[in-house]
mmCIF file of C-alpha atoms in Angstrom:
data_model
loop_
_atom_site.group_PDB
_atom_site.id
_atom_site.type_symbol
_atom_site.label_atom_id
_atom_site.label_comp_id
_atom_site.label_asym_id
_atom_site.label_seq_id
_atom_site.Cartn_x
_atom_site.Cartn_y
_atom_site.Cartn_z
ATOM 1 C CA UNK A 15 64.526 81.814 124.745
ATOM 2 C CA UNK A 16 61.764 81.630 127.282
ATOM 3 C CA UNK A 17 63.492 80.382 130.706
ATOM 4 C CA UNK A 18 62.544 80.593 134.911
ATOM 5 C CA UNK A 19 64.530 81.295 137.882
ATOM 6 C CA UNK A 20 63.622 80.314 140.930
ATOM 7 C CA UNK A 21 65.548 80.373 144.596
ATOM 8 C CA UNK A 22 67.769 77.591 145.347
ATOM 9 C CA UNK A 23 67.091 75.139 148.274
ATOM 10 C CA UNK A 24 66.685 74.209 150.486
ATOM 11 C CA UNK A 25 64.235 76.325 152.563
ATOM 12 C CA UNK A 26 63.699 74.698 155.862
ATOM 13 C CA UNK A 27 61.221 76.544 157.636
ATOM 14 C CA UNK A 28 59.022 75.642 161.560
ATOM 15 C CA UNK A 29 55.374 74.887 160.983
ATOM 16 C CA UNK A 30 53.494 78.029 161.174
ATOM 17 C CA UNK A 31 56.026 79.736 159.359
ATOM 18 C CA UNK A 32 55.162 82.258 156.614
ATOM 19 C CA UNK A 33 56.757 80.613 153.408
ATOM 20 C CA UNK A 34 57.680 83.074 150.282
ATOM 21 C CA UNK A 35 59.909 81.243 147.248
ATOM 22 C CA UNK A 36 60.818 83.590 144.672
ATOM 23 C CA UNK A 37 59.935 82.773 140.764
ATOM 24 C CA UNK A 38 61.025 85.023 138.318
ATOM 25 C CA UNK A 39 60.705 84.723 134.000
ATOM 26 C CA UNK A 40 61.623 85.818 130.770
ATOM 27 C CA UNK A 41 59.325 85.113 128.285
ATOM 28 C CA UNK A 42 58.373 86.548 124.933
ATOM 29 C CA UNK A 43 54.787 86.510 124.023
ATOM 30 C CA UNK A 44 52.166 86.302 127.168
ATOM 31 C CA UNK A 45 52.875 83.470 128.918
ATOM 32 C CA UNK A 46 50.735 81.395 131.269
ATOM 33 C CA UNK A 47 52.790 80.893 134.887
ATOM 34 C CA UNK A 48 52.007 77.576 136.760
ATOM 35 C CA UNK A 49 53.356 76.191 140.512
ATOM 36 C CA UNK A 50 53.779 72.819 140.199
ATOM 37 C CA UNK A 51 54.554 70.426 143.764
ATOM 38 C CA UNK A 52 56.563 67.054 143.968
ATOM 39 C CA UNK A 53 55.940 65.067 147.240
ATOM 40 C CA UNK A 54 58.694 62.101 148.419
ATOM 41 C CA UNK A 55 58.215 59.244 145.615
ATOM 42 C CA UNK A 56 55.696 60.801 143.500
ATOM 43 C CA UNK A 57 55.289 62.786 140.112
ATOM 44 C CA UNK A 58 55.033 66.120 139.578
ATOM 45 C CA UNK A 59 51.113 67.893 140.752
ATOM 46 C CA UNK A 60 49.827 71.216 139.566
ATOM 47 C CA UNK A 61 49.624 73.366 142.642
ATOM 48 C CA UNK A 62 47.840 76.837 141.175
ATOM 49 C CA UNK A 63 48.200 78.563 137.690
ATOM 50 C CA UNK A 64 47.501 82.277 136.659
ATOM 51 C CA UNK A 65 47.068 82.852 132.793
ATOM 52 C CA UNK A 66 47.225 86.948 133.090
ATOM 53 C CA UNK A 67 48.400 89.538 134.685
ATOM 54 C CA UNK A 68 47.520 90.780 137.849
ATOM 55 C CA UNK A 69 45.716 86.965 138.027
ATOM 56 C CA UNK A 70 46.460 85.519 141.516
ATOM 57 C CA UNK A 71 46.392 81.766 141.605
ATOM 58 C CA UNK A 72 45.365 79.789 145.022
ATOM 59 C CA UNK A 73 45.006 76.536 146.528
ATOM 60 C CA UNK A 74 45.177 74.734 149.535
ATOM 61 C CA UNK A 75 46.428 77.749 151.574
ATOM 62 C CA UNK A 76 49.177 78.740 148.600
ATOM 63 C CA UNK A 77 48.875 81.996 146.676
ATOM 64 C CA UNK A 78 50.887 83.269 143.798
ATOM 65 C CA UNK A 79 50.302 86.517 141.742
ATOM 66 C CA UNK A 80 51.132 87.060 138.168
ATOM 67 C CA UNK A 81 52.997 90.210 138.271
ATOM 68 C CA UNK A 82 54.275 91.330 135.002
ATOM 69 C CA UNK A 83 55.804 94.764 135.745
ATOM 70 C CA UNK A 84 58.219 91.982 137.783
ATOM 71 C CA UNK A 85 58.533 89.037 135.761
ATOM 72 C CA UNK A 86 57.505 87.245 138.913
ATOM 73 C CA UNK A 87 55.094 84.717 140.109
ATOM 74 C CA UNK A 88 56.506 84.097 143.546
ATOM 75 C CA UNK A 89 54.608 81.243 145.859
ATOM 76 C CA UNK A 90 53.331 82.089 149.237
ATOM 77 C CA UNK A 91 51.743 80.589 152.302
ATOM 78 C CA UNK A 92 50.886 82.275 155.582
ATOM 79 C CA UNK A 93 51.634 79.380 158.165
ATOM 80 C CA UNK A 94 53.438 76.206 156.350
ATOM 81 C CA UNK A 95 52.730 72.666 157.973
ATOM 82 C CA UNK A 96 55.233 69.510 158.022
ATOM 83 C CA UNK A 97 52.707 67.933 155.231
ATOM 84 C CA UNK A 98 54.003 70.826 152.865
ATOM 85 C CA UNK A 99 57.366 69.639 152.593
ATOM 86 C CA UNK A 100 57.778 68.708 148.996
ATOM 87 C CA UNK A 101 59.459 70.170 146.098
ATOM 88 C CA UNK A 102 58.211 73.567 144.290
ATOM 89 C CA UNK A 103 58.577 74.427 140.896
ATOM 90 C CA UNK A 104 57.606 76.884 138.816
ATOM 91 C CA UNK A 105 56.685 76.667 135.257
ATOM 92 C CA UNK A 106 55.815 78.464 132.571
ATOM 93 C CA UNK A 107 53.884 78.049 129.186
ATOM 94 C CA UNK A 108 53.878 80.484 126.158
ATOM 95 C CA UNK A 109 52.966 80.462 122.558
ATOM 96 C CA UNK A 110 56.670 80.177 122.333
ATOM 97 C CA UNK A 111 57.770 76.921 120.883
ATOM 98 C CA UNK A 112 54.242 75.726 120.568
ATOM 99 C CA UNK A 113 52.879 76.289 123.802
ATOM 100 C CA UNK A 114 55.327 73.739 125.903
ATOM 101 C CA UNK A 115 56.287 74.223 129.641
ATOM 102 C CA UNK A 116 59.560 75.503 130.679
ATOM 103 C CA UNK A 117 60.015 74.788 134.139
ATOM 104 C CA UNK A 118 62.287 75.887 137.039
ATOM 105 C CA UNK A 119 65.289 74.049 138.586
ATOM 106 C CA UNK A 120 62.404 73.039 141.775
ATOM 107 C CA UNK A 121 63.219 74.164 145.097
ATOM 108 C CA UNK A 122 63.390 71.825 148.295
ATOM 109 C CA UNK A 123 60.882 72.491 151.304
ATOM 110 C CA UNK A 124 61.536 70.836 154.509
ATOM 111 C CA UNK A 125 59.290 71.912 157.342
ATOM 112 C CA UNK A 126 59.819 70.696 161.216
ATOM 113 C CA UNK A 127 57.436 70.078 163.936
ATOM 114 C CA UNK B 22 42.641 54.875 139.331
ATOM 115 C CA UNK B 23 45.758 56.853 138.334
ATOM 116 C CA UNK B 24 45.233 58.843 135.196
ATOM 117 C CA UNK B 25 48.453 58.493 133.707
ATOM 118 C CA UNK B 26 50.667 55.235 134.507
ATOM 119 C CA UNK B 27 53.757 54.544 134.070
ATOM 120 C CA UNK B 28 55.773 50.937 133.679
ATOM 121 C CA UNK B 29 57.883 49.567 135.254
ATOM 122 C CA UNK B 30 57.916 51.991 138.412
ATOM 123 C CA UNK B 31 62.048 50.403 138.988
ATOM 124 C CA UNK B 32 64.607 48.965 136.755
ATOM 125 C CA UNK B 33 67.990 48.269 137.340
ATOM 126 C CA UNK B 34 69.910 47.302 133.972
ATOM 127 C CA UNK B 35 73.029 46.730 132.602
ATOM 128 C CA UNK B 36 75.318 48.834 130.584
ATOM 129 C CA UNK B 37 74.473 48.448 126.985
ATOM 130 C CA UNK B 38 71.101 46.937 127.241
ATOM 131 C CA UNK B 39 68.092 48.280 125.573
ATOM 132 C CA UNK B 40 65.327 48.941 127.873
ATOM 133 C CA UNK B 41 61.776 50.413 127.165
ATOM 134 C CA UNK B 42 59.749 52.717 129.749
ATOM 135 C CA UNK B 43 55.840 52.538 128.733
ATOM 136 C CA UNK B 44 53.811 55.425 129.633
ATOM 137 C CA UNK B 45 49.925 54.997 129.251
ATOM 138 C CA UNK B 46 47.109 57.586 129.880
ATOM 139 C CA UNK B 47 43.076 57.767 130.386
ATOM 140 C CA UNK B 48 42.666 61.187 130.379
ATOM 141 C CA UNK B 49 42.039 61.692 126.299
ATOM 142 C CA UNK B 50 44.866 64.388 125.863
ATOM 143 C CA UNK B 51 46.636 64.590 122.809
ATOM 144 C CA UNK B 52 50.194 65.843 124.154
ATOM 145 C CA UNK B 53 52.312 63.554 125.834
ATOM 146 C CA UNK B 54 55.809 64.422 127.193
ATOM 147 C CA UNK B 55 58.691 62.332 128.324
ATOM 148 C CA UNK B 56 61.347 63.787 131.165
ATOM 149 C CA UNK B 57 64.067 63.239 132.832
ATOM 150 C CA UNK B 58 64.963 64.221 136.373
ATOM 151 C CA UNK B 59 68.263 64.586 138.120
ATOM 152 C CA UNK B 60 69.151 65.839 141.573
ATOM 153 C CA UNK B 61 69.339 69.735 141.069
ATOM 154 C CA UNK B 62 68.576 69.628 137.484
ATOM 155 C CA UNK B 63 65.196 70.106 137.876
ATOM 156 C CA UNK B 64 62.944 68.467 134.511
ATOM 157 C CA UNK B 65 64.732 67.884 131.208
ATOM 158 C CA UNK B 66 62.586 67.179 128.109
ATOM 159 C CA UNK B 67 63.555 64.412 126.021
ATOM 160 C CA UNK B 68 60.511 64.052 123.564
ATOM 161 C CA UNK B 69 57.202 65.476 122.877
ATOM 162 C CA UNK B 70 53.966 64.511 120.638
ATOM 163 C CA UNK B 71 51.004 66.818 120.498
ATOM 164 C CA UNK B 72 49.449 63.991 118.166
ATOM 165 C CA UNK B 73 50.161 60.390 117.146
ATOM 166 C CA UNK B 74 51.311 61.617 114.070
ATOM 167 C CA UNK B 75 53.708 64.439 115.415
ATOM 168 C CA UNK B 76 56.864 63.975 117.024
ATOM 169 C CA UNK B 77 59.460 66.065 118.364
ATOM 170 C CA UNK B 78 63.052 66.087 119.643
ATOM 171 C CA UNK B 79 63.341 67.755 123.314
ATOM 172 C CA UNK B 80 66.621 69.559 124.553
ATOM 173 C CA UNK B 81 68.412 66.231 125.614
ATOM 174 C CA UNK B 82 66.969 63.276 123.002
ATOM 175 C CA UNK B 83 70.223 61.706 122.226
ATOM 176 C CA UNK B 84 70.766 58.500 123.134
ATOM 177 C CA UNK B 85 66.439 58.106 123.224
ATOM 178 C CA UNK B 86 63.756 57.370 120.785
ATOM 179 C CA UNK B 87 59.721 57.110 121.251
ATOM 180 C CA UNK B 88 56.763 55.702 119.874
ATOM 181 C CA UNK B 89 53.487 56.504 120.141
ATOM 182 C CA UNK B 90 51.323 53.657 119.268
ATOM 183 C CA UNK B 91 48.047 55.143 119.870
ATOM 184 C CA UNK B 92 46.782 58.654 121.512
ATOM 185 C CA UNK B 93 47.288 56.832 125.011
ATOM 186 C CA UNK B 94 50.268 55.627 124.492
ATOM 187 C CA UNK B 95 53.671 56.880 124.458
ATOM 188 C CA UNK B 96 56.820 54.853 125.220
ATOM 189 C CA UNK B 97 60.389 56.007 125.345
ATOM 190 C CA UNK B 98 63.322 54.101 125.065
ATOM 191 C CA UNK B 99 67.205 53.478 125.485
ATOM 192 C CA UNK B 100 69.093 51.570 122.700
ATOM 193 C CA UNK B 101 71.988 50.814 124.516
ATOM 194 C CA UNK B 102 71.834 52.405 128.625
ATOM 195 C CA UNK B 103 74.835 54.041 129.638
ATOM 196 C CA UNK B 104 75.732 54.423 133.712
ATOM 197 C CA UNK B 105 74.806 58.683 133.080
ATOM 198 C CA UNK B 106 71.755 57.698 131.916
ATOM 199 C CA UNK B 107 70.469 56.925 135.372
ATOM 200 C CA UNK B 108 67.989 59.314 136.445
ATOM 201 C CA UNK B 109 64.296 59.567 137.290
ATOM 202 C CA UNK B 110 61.975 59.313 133.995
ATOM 203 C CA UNK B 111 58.478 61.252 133.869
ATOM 204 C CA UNK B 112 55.496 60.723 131.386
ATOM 205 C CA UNK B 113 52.927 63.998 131.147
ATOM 206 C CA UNK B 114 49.761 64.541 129.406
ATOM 207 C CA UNK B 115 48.645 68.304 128.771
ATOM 208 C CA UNK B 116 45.197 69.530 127.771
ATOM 209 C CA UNK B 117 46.343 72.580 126.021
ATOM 210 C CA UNK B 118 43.537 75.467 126.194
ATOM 211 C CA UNK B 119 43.703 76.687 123.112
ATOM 212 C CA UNK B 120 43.827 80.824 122.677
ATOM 213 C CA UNK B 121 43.819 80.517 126.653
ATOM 214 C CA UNK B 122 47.757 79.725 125.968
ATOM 215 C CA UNK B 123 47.351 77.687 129.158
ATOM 216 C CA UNK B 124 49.199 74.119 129.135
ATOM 217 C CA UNK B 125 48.691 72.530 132.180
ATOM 218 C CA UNK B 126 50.683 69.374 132.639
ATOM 219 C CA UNK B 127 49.726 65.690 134.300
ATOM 220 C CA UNK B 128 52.545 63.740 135.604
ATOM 221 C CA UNK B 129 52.770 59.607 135.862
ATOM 222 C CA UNK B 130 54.158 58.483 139.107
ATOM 223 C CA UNK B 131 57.881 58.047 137.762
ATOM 224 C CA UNK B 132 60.435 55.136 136.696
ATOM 225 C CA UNK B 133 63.290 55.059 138.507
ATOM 226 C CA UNK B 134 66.111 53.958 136.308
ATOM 227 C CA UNK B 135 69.408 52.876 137.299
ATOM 228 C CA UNK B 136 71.841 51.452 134.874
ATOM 229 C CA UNK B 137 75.295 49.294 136.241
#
């Protein structure tokens, strides 16, 4: 069945540090691939998506490219801030199983000052 | 105001009580989701409706049922708690695009469950 991988965590990283967490899929079908972010106390917040290949997803200084010769979808940011700790995930959505999101095991972010 | 809500936001319970987690949304999706979160675990899904009529058994449902009394609402609950049942519950919405394949998912804020 459709499943993701992603790095285990905790990353703890100095602001301005380049970030890179590593996503990678199996899927049948062509699946949709989704960051999702959890900050302390709250639910779960869709960070960027990418619904083909080669798509690259962005937001808020994150970027993520659908890379399908990889299976991966790997999350990246070029100079992380303390406000960025959280917890990533990375999802996925197919037309396996009706279309419902399979999503990663999350991985912790702590960033100092 | 929050989309999708979720109450209560804390309950602490007994063994063997049956509690009820109400999940309520104003965003007009059809698909609601119930999961549960544990340290490490990452999101387990317990139940799923893509319509009021439609309801469906996620990959950890025992001990759990649902009810979805109208297209915003979706509540989950726990016939008789047991202590592993403590955990962190989620309510989603999804507006599901179609031939787009694309499924993005809205989270509540989260119950926090603990049962003694």
């Amino acid at each position: 069945g459709d499943s993701v991988t992603q790095m285990e965590g905790p990353v703890t990283l100095s602001e301005e540090a380049f970030l890179t967490i590593n996503c990678t899929y199996t899927a049948t079908g062509y699946p949709s691939l989704f960051w999702y972010v959890q900050y302390p106390g709250e639910g779960l917040q869709l960070l960027l998506k990418a619904t083909k290949a080669d798509d690259k997803g962005s937001n808020k200084g994150f970027e993520a490219t659908y890379r399908k010769e990889t299976t991966s979808f790997h999350l990246e940011k070029g100079s992380v801030q303390v406000s960025d700790s959280a917890v990533y995930f990375c999802a996925l959505s197919s037309n396996t199983g009706g279309f419902k999101t399979i999503f990663g095991a999350g991985t912790r972010l702590f960033v100092k000052a | 105001d929050a989309d999708v809500t979720q109450t209560p936001r804390n309950r602490i319970t007994k063994t063997g009580k049956r509690i009820m987690l109400e999940c309520s949304q104003t965003k007009g999706h059809d698909r609601m989701y119930w999961y549960r979160q544990d340290p490490g675990l990452g999101l387990q899904l317990i139940y799923y409706s893509f319509d009021v009529k439609d309801i469906n058994k996620g990959e950890i449902s025992d001990g759990y049922s649902v009810s979805r009394q109208a297209q915003a609402k979706f509540s989950l609950s726990l016939e008789s708690a047991i202590p592993n049942q403590t955990a962190l519950y989620f309510c989603a919405t999804s507006d599901f695009g179609g031939g787009t394949g694309t499924d993005t998912q809205y989270f509540g804020p989260g119950t926090r469950l603990t049962v003694l």
